[in-house]
CSV table of N, CA and C in Angstrom, one decimal:
chain,number,residue,atom,x,y,z
A,1,UNK,N,102.9,54.9,89.1
A,1,UNK,CA,104.6,54.3,89.2
A,1,UNK,C,105.7,54.1,88.0
A,2,UNK,N,105.2,55.2,86.9
A,2,UNK,CA,106.6,55.9,86.3
A,2,UNK,C,106.5,57.0,86.4
A,3,UNK,N,108.0,57.4,86.3
A,3,UNK,CA,107.9,59.4,86.3
A,3,UNK,C,108.7,59.4,85.2
A,4,UNK,N,108.3,60.1,83.9
A,4,UNK,CA,108.9,60.3,83.0
A,4,UNK,C,109.9,61.7,83.1
A,5,UNK,N,110.6,61.0,82.9
A,5,UNK,CA,112.6,61.9,83.4
A,5,UNK,C,112.8,62.5,81.7
A,6,UNK,N,112.8,62.2,81.0
A,6,UNK,CA,112.7,62.8,79.3
A,6,UNK,C,111.7,62.2,78.8
A,7,UNK,N,112.3,62.8,77.4
A,7,UNK,CA,110.9,63.0,76.3
A,7,UNK,C,110.6,61.4,76.2
A,8,UNK,N,112.1,60.7,76.2
A,8,UNK,CA,111.8,59.0,75.9
A,8,UNK,C,112.1,57.7,77.1
A,9,UNK,N,112.3,58.1,78.5
A,9,UNK,CA,112.9,57.8,79.1
A,9,UNK,C,111.6,57.9,80.3
A,10,UNK,N,111.8,57.0,81.0
A,10,UNK,CA,110.9,56.8,82.2
A,10,UNK,C,111.8,56.0,83.2
A,11,UNK,N,111.0,55.8,84.7
A,11,UNK,CA,112.2,55.6,85.9
A,11,UNK,C,111.0,55.1,86.7
A,12,UNK,N,111.1,53.8,87.2
A,12,UNK,CA,110.0,53.5,88.1
A,12,UNK,C,109.8,54.2,89.8
A,13,UNK,N,108.9,54.3,90.4
A,13,UNK,CA,109.1,54.9,91.4
A,13,UNK,C,109.7,53.7,91.9
A,14,UNK,N,109.7,54.4,93.8
A,14,UNK,CA,110.5,53.6,94.4
A,14,UNK,C,109.2,52.2,95.3
A,15,UNK,N,108.5,53.1,94.9
A,15,UNK,CA,107.1,52.3,95.7
A,15,UNK,C,106.5,51.3,94.7
A,16,UNK,N,106.9,51.5,93.2
A,16,UNK,CA,106.1,50.5,92.2
A,16,UNK,C,106.7,48.7,92.4
A,17,UNK,N,107.4,48.4,93.2
A,17,UNK,CA,108.1,47.0,94.0
A,17,UNK,C,108.6,46.9,94.7
A,18,UNK,N,107.7,46.0,95.5
A,18,UNK,CA,109.3,45.9,97.3
A,18,UNK,C,110.2,45.6,97.1
A,19,UNK,N,110.9,45.2,96.2
A,19,UNK,CA,112.4,45.7,95.7
A,19,UNK,C,113.1,46.9,95.8
A,20,UNK,N,112.0,47.7,95.4
A,20,UNK,CA,112.7,48.9,95.0
A,20,UNK,C,112.9,49.9,96.4
A,21,UNK,N,112.2,49.4,97.4
A,21,UNK,CA,112.2,49.7,98.8
A,21,UNK,C,113.8,50.1,99.1
A,22,UNK,N,113.9,51.0,100.1
A,22,UNK,CA,115.3,51.0,100.9
A,22,UNK,C,115.1,49.6,101.8
A,23,UNK,N,116.5,49.0,101.8
A,23,UNK,CA,116.1,47.6,102.4
A,23,UNK,C,118.1,48.0,103.7
A,24,UNK,N,117.7,47.4,104.5
A,24,UNK,CA,118.9,47.8,105.8
A,24,UNK,C,118.8,46.1,106.1
A,25,UNK,N,120.1,46.1,106.4
A,25,UNK,CA,121.0,45.1,106.8
A,25,UNK,C,120.0,44.5,108.1
A,26,UNK,N,119.9,43.2,108.1
A,26,UNK,CA,119.6,42.2,109.0
A,26,UNK,C,120.8,42.3,109.9
A,27,UNK,N,120.9,42.4,111.7
A,27,UNK,CA,121.6,42.7,112.9
A,27,UNK,C,122.2,41.5,112.7
A,28,UNK,N,122.5,40.1,112.0
A,28,UNK,CA,123.5,39.1,111.6
A,28,UNK,C,123.9,39.0,110.2
A,29,UNK,N,123.6,40.2,110.1
A,29,UNK,CA,124.7,40.2,108.4
A,29,UNK,C,126.0,39.3,108.7
A,30,UNK,N,126.5,39.2,107.4
A,30,UNK,CA,127.7,38.7,107.3
A,30,UNK,C,128.9,39.8,106.8
A,31,UNK,N,130.1,40.2,108.0
A,31,UNK,CA,130.6,41.6,107.6
A,31,UNK,C,132.1,41.3,107.2
A,32,UNK,N,132.5,39.8,107.5
A,32,UNK,CA,134.1,39.7,106.5
A,32,UNK,C,133.7,40.1,105.0
A,33,UNK,N,135.0,39.8,104.5
A,33,UNK,CA,135.7,39.6,103.3
A,33,UNK,C,134.9,38.9,102.5
A,34,UNK,N,134.7,39.1,101.2
A,34,UNK,CA,134.1,37.9,100.6
A,34,UNK,C,135.0,37.4,99.4
A,35,UNK,N,135.0,36.3,98.9
A,35,UNK,CA,136.1,36.5,97.2
A,35,UNK,C,135.2,35.8,96.3
A,36,UNK,N,135.1,36.5,95.4
A,36,UNK,CA,134.3,36.2,94.5
A,36,UNK,C,135.1,35.1,92.7
A,37,UNK,N,135.0,34.8,92.8
A,37,UNK,CA,135.1,34.0,91.4
A,37,UNK,C,134.4,34.5,89.6
A,38,UNK,N,135.2,34.9,88.9
A,38,UNK,CA,134.2,35.6,87.7
A,38,UNK,C,134.5,35.6,86.9
A,39,UNK,N,134.4,35.9,85.6
A,39,UNK,CA,134.6,35.3,84.6
A,39,UNK,C,133.5,36.2,83.6
A,40,UNK,N,134.0,36.3,81.9
A,40,UNK,CA,132.8,36.8,80.9
A,40,UNK,C,131.8,36.2,80.8
A,41,UNK,N,131.4,34.8,81.5
A,41,UNK,CA,130.2,34.5,81.7
A,41,UNK,C,129.0,34.9,82.8
A,42,UNK,N,129.8,36.1,84.0
A,42,UNK,CA,129.2,36.6,85.0
A,42,UNK,C,128.7,38.0,84.1
A,43,UNK,N,127.6,37.8,84.3
A,43,UNK,CA,126.2,38.8,83.4
A,43,UNK,C,125.2,38.9,84.2
A,44,UNK,N,124.5,39.9,83.7
A,44,UNK,CA,123.5,40.5,84.4
A,44,UNK,C,123.3,39.8,86.5
A,45,UNK,N,122.2,38.8,86.5
A,45,UNK,CA,122.0,39.5,88.2
A,45,UNK,C,123.6,39.2,88.5
A,46,UNK,N,124.3,38.1,88.4
A,46,UNK,CA,125.7,38.3,89.1
A,46,UNK,C,126.4,39.2,88.6
A,47,UNK,N,126.4,40.0,87.8
A,47,UNK,CA,127.1,41.4,87.4
A,47,UNK,C,127.1,42.7,88.5
A,48,UNK,N,125.6,42.4,88.5
A,48,UNK,CA,124.7,43.5,89.6
A,48,UNK,C,125.0,43.2,90.8
A,49,UNK,N,125.4,41.9,91.1
A,49,UNK,CA,125.7,41.6,92.5
A,49,UNK,C,127.1,42.1,92.7
A,50,UNK,N,128.4,41.6,91.7
A,50,UNK,CA,129.4,41.8,91.6
A,50,UNK,C,129.7,43.3,91.5
A,51,UNK,N,128.8,44.2,90.7
A,51,UNK,CA,129.1,45.4,90.9
A,51,UNK,C,128.8,46.4,92.5
A,52,UNK,N,127.7,45.1,93.5
A,52,UNK,CA,127.0,46.7,94.6
A,52,UNK,C,128.6,45.7,95.6
A,53,UNK,N,128.8,44.6,95.3
A,53,UNK,CA,130.3,44.1,95.9
A,53,UNK,C,131.7,44.9,96.0
A,54,UNK,N,131.4,45.5,94.9
A,54,UNK,CA,132.8,46.2,94.3
A,54,UNK,C,132.6,47.8,94.9
A,55,UNK,N,131.7,48.1,94.5
A,55,UNK,CA,130.8,49.6,95.1
A,55,UNK,C,131.2,49.1,96.9
A,56,UNK,N,131.0,48.8,97.4
A,56,UNK,CA,130.9,48.9,98.5
A,56,UNK,C,131.9,48.1,99.4
A,57,UNK,N,132.9,47.9,98.4
A,57,UNK,CA,133.9,47.5,98.8
A,57,UNK,C,133.9,46.4,99.9
A,58,UNK,N,133.5,45.2,99.4
A,58,UNK,CA,133.0,43.8,100.2
A,58,UNK,C,134.0,42.5,100.1
A,59,UNK,N,134.6,43.1,99.0
A,59,UNK,CA,135.2,41.6,98.7
A,59,UNK,C,136.4,41.6,97.4
A,60,UNK,N,137.1,40.7,97.3
A,60,UNK,CA,138.1,40.7,96.3
A,60,UNK,C,137.6,39.6,95.4
A,61,UNK,N,137.6,39.9,93.9
A,61,UNK,CA,137.2,39.2,92.8
A,61,UNK,C,138.7,38.6,91.9
A,62,UNK,N,138.5,37.3,91.8
A,62,UNK,CA,139.5,36.3,91.6
A,62,UNK,C,138.7,35.9,89.9
A,63,UNK,N,140.0,35.9,89.0
A,63,UNK,CA,139.2,35.6,87.4
A,63,UNK,C,139.8,36.2,86.5
A,64,UNK,N,138.5,36.6,85.9
A,64,UNK,CA,138.7,37.5,84.1
A,64,UNK,C,137.5,38.7,84.1
A,65,UNK,N,137.5,39.4,84.0
A,65,UNK,CA,136.3,40.4,83.4
A,65,UNK,C,135.1,40.2,83.6
A,66,UNK,N,134.1,40.5,84.5
A,66,UNK,CA,132.8,40.0,84.1
A,66,UNK,C,132.0,40.6,82.7
A,67,UNK,N,131.4,39.4,81.9
A,67,UNK,CA,130.3,40.0,81.0
A,67,UNK,C,129.7,41.3,81.5
A,68,UNK,N,128.8,41.1,82.4
A,68,UNK,CA,128.3,42.5,82.1
A,68,UNK,C,129.2,43.5,83.1
A,69,UNK,N,128.2,45.2,82.9
A,69,UNK,CA,128.8,45.9,82.9
A,69,UNK,C,128.4,46.0,84.6
A,70,UNK,N,129.8,47.1,85.2
A,70,UNK,CA,129.7,47.5,86.4
A,70,UNK,C,128.6,48.5,86.6
A,71,UNK,N,128.4,49.4,85.4
A,71,UNK,CA,126.8,50.6,85.7
A,71,UNK,C,125.6,49.9,85.8
A,72,UNK,N,125.6,49.1,85.0
A,72,UNK,CA,124.1,48.3,84.5
A,72,UNK,C,124.1,47.6,83.7
A,73,UNK,N,122.8,47.4,83.4
A,73,UNK,CA,122.5,46.6,81.9
A,73,UNK,C,121.5,47.1,80.8
A,74,UNK,N,121.4,46.6,79.7
A,74,UNK,CA,120.0,46.7,78.8
A,74,UNK,C,119.8,45.4,78.9
A,75,UNK,N,118.9,45.3,79.0
A,75,UNK,CA,117.5,44.0,79.1
A,75,UNK,C,116.2,43.9,79.0
A,76,UNK,N,115.6,43.4,79.8
A,76,UNK,CA,113.5,43.7,79.7
A,76,UNK,C,113.5,43.1,78.8
A,77,UNK,N,112.1,43.6,78.1
A,77,UNK,CA,111.5,42.8,77.0
A,77,UNK,C,112.6,43.0,75.8
A,78,UNK,N,113.0,41.9,75.0
A,78,UNK,CA,113.4,41.9,74.0
A,78,UNK,C,113.2,42.1,72.8
A,79,UNK,N,113.4,42.5,71.8
A,79,UNK,CA,113.0,42.9,70.3
A,79,UNK,C,113.9,42.1,69.5
A,80,UNK,N,113.1,41.3,68.7
A,80,UNK,CA,113.9,40.6,67.8
A,80,UNK,C,113.8,40.8,66.4
A,81,UNK,N,114.8,41.2,65.7
A,81,UNK,CA,114.7,41.8,63.8
A,81,UNK,C,115.7,40.8,63.4
A,82,UNK,N,115.2,40.8,61.8
A,82,UNK,CA,116.4,40.2,60.8
A,82,UNK,C,116.9,41.5,60.2
A,83,UNK,N,118.3,41.9,60.3
A,83,UNK,CA,118.9,42.2,59.5
A,83,UNK,C,118.3,42.2,57.8
A,84,UNK,N,117.9,43.3,57.3
A,84,UNK,CA,117.5,43.5,55.6
A,84,UNK,C,118.5,42.9,54.9
A,85,UNK,N,119.6,43.5,54.9
A,85,UNK,CA,120.8,42.8,53.6
A,85,UNK,C,121.4,41.5,54.2
A,86,UNK,N,121.9,41.5,55.6
A,86,UNK,CA,122.8,40.1,55.6
A,86,UNK,C,122.1,38.8,56.0
A,87,UNK,N,120.6,39.2,56.7
A,87,UNK,CA,119.7,38.7,57.0
A,87,UNK,C,120.2,37.6,58.6
A,88,UNK,N,120.8,38.4,59.2
A,88,UNK,CA,121.3,38.2,60.3
A,88,UNK,C,120.1,38.5,61.2
A,89,UNK,N,120.3,37.5,62.7
A,89,UNK,CA,119.1,37.8,63.4
A,89,UNK,C,119.8,38.4,64.7
A,90,UNK,N,119.1,39.4,64.9
A,90,UNK,CA,119.6,40.0,66.3
A,90,UNK,C,118.8,40.1,67.4
A,91,UNK,N,119.2,40.5,68.4
A,91,UNK,CA,118.0,40.2,69.5
A,91,UNK,C,118.3,41.5,70.7
A,92,UNK,N,117.9,42.5,71.0
A,92,UNK,CA,118.3,44.1,71.9
A,92,UNK,C,117.2,43.8,72.9
A,93,UNK,N,117.7,44.0,74.4
A,93,UNK,CA,116.5,44.4,75.2
A,93,UNK,C,116.3,46.0,75.2
A,94,UNK,N,115.2,46.5,75.8
A,94,UNK,CA,114.5,47.5,75.5
A,94,UNK,C,114.4,48.6,76.9
A,95,UNK,N,114.9,47.8,77.8
A,95,UNK,CA,115.1,48.7,79.1
A,95,UNK,C,116.4,49.1,79.9
A,96,UNK,N,116.5,49.7,80.0
A,96,UNK,CA,118.1,50.4,80.5
A,96,UNK,C,118.0,50.4,82.3
A,97,UNK,N,118.9,49.2,82.7
A,97,UNK,CA,118.9,49.3,84.4
A,97,UNK,C,120.0,50.4,85.1
A,98,UNK,N,120.2,51.0,85.4
A,98,UNK,CA,121.3,51.6,86.2
A,98,UNK,C,121.6,51.4,87.4
A,99,UNK,N,122.7,50.9,87.6
A,99,UNK,CA,123.5,50.8,88.8
A,99,UNK,C,123.6,52.0,89.9
A,100,UNK,N,122.8,51.5,91.4
A,100,UNK,CA,123.3,52.5,92.6
A,100,UNK,C,124.5,52.3,93.3
A,101,UNK,N,125.6,52.8,92.5
A,101,UNK,CA,127.1,52.4,92.8
A,101,UNK,C,127.8,54.0,92.6
A,102,UNK,N,129.3,53.5,93.3
A,102,UNK,CA,130.1,54.1,92.7
A,102,UNK,C,130.3,55.0,92.0
A,103,UNK,N,130.4,55.8,91.5
A,103,UNK,CA,131.0,56.1,89.7
A,103,UNK,C,132.3,55.1,89.3
A,104,UNK,N,132.0,54.9,88.0
A,104,UNK,CA,133.2,53.5,87.5
A,104,UNK,C,134.7,54.0,87.6
A,105,UNK,N,135.7,53.0,88.1
A,105,UNK,CA,136.8,53.5,87.4
A,105,UNK,C,137.2,53.7,86.0
A,106,UNK,N,136.7,52.8,85.3
A,106,UNK,CA,136.7,52.7,84.0
A,106,UNK,C,135.2,52.4,83.1
A,107,UNK,N,134.6,53.4,82.7
A,107,UNK,CA,133.2,53.4,82.4
A,107,UNK,C,133.2,52.4,81.4
A,108,UNK,N,132.0,51.7,80.8
A,108,UNK,CA,131.3,50.5,80.1
A,108,UNK,C,132.0,49.4,80.2
A,109,UNK,N,132.6,49.1,81.6
A,109,UNK,CA,133.4,47.8,81.3
A,109,UNK,C,132.8,47.0,82.6
A,110,UNK,N,133.4,45.9,82.8
A,110,UNK,CA,132.8,45.1,83.5
A,110,UNK,C,133.7,45.1,84.7
A,111,UNK,N,133.5,44.2,85.8
A,111,UNK,CA,134.6,44.4,87.2
A,111,UNK,C,135.4,43.7,86.8
A,112,UNK,N,136.7,44.4,87.0
A,112,UNK,CA,138.2,43.9,86.6
A,112,UNK,C,138.5,43.3,87.7
A,113,UNK,N,138.8,42.3,88.1
A,113,UNK,CA,139.8,41.8,89.3
A,113,UNK,C,140.7,41.9,90.0
A,114,UNK,N,140.8,42.1,91.2
A,114,UNK,CA,142.4,42.3,91.7
A,114,UNK,C,143.2,41.1,91.3
A,115,UNK,N,143.0,40.2,91.2
A,115,UNK,CA,143.5,39.0,90.9
A,115,UNK,C,143.1,38.0,89.5
A,116,UNK,N,144.1,38.3,88.4
A,116,UNK,CA,143.5,37.9,87.1
A,116,UNK,C,144.1,36.4,86.9
A,117,UNK,N,143.3,35.5,86.5
A,117,UNK,CA,143.6,34.5,86.2
A,117,UNK,C,143.0,34.4,85.0
A,118,UNK,N,143.7,33.8,83.9
A,118,UNK,CA,143.4,33.3,82.6
A,118,UNK,C,142.9,31.9,82.3
A,119,UNK,N,141.5,31.9,81.8
A,119,UNK,CA,141.1,30.7,81.7
A,119,UNK,C,142.4,29.6,80.9
A,120,UNK,N,141.7,28.6,81.9
A,120,UNK,CA,142.3,26.7,81.7
A,120,UNK,C,141.9,26.4,80.7
A,121,UNK,N,142.7,26.2,80.1
A,121,UNK,CA,142.0,25.2,78.3
A,121,UNK,C,142.8,24.4,78.4
A,122,UNK,N,143.7,23.6,79.1
A,122,UNK,CA,144.3,22.5,79.6
A,122,UNK,C,143.2,21.1,80.3
A,123,UNK,N,142.7,21.9,80.1
A,123,UNK,CA,141.2,20.7,80.7
A,123,UNK,C,141.4,20.2,81.9
A,124,UNK,N,142.4,21.1,82.8
A,124,UNK,CA,142.9,20.7,84.6
A,124,UNK,C,141.5,21.3,85.2
A,125,UNK,N,140.9,20.4,85.8
A,125,UNK,CA,139.5,21.4,86.7
A,125,UNK,C,140.0,21.3,88.1
A,126,UNK,N,139.4,22.9,88.3
A,126,UNK,CA,140.0,23.2,89.7
A,126,UNK,C,141.2,24.2,89.9
A,127,UNK,N,141.8,24.3,89.1
A,127,UNK,CA,142.6,25.3,88.9
A,127,UNK,C,142.7,26.6,89.5
A,128,UNK,N,141.8,27.0,89.1
A,128,UNK,CA,141.1,28.4,90.0
A,128,UNK,C,140.8,28.6,91.3
A,129,UNK,N,139.7,27.5,91.8
A,129,UNK,CA,139.4,27.1,93.0
A,129,UNK,C,140.6,27.2,93.9
A,130,UNK,N,141.7,25.9,93.3
A,130,UNK,CA,143.0,25.7,94.1
A,130,UNK,C,143.6,27.8,94.1
A,131,UNK,N,143.9,28.3,93.3
A,131,UNK,CA,144.4,29.0,93.4
A,131,UNK,C,143.5,30.2,94.0
A,132,UNK,N,142.1,30.0,94.0
A,132,UNK,CA,141.3,30.9,95.1
A,132,UNK,C,141.7,30.7,96.5
A,133,UNK,N,141.9,29.7,97.1
A,133,UNK,CA,142.0,28.9,98.2
A,133,UNK,C,143.0,29.1,98.6
A,134,UNK,N,144.3,29.0,98.0
A,134,UNK,CA,145.5,29.5,98.0
A,134,UNK,C,145.7,31.1,98.5
A,135,UNK,N,144.7,31.9,97.9
A,135,UNK,CA,144.9,33.6,98.4
A,135,UNK,C,143.9,33.4,99.4
A,136,UNK,N,143.3,32.9,99.9
A,136,UNK,CA,142.2,33.0,100.9
A,136,UNK,C,143.1,32.4,102.3
A,137,UNK,N,143.8,31.4,101.9
A,137,UNK,CA,144.6,30.9,103.3
A,137,UNK,C,145.8,32.1,104.0
A,138,UNK,N,146.7,33.3,102.7
A,138,UNK,CA,147.4,33.9,102.8
A,138,UNK,C,146.5,35.0,103.9
């Protein structure tokens, strides 16, 4: 199930879970471009989905850089610890996930949107959606 790739690294065999097998698109798959609204709270599975969309040039991104990185993340089992002097409590993942994507244009960054929108702090709702709908109609 696990392949040892270096003294402290292991890789799951593609037979370890059905999700790791090669998956082919269905005949009736959606082939048009998609538009994704993203921001700094787009992380974990959302960032992974955005990375695949970006790598395969399947859509356009509107908003702010994703909180999760393009290349993958560190998550899995969490270890919690208290720093000895400051007593600050920290939590960190123990498993590194690497995405199967084209090389990053900007390593260690999230997905950078083609259409940048700053967060609206005015309290108005729908401004991002309205901007996205306007772009789609163009």
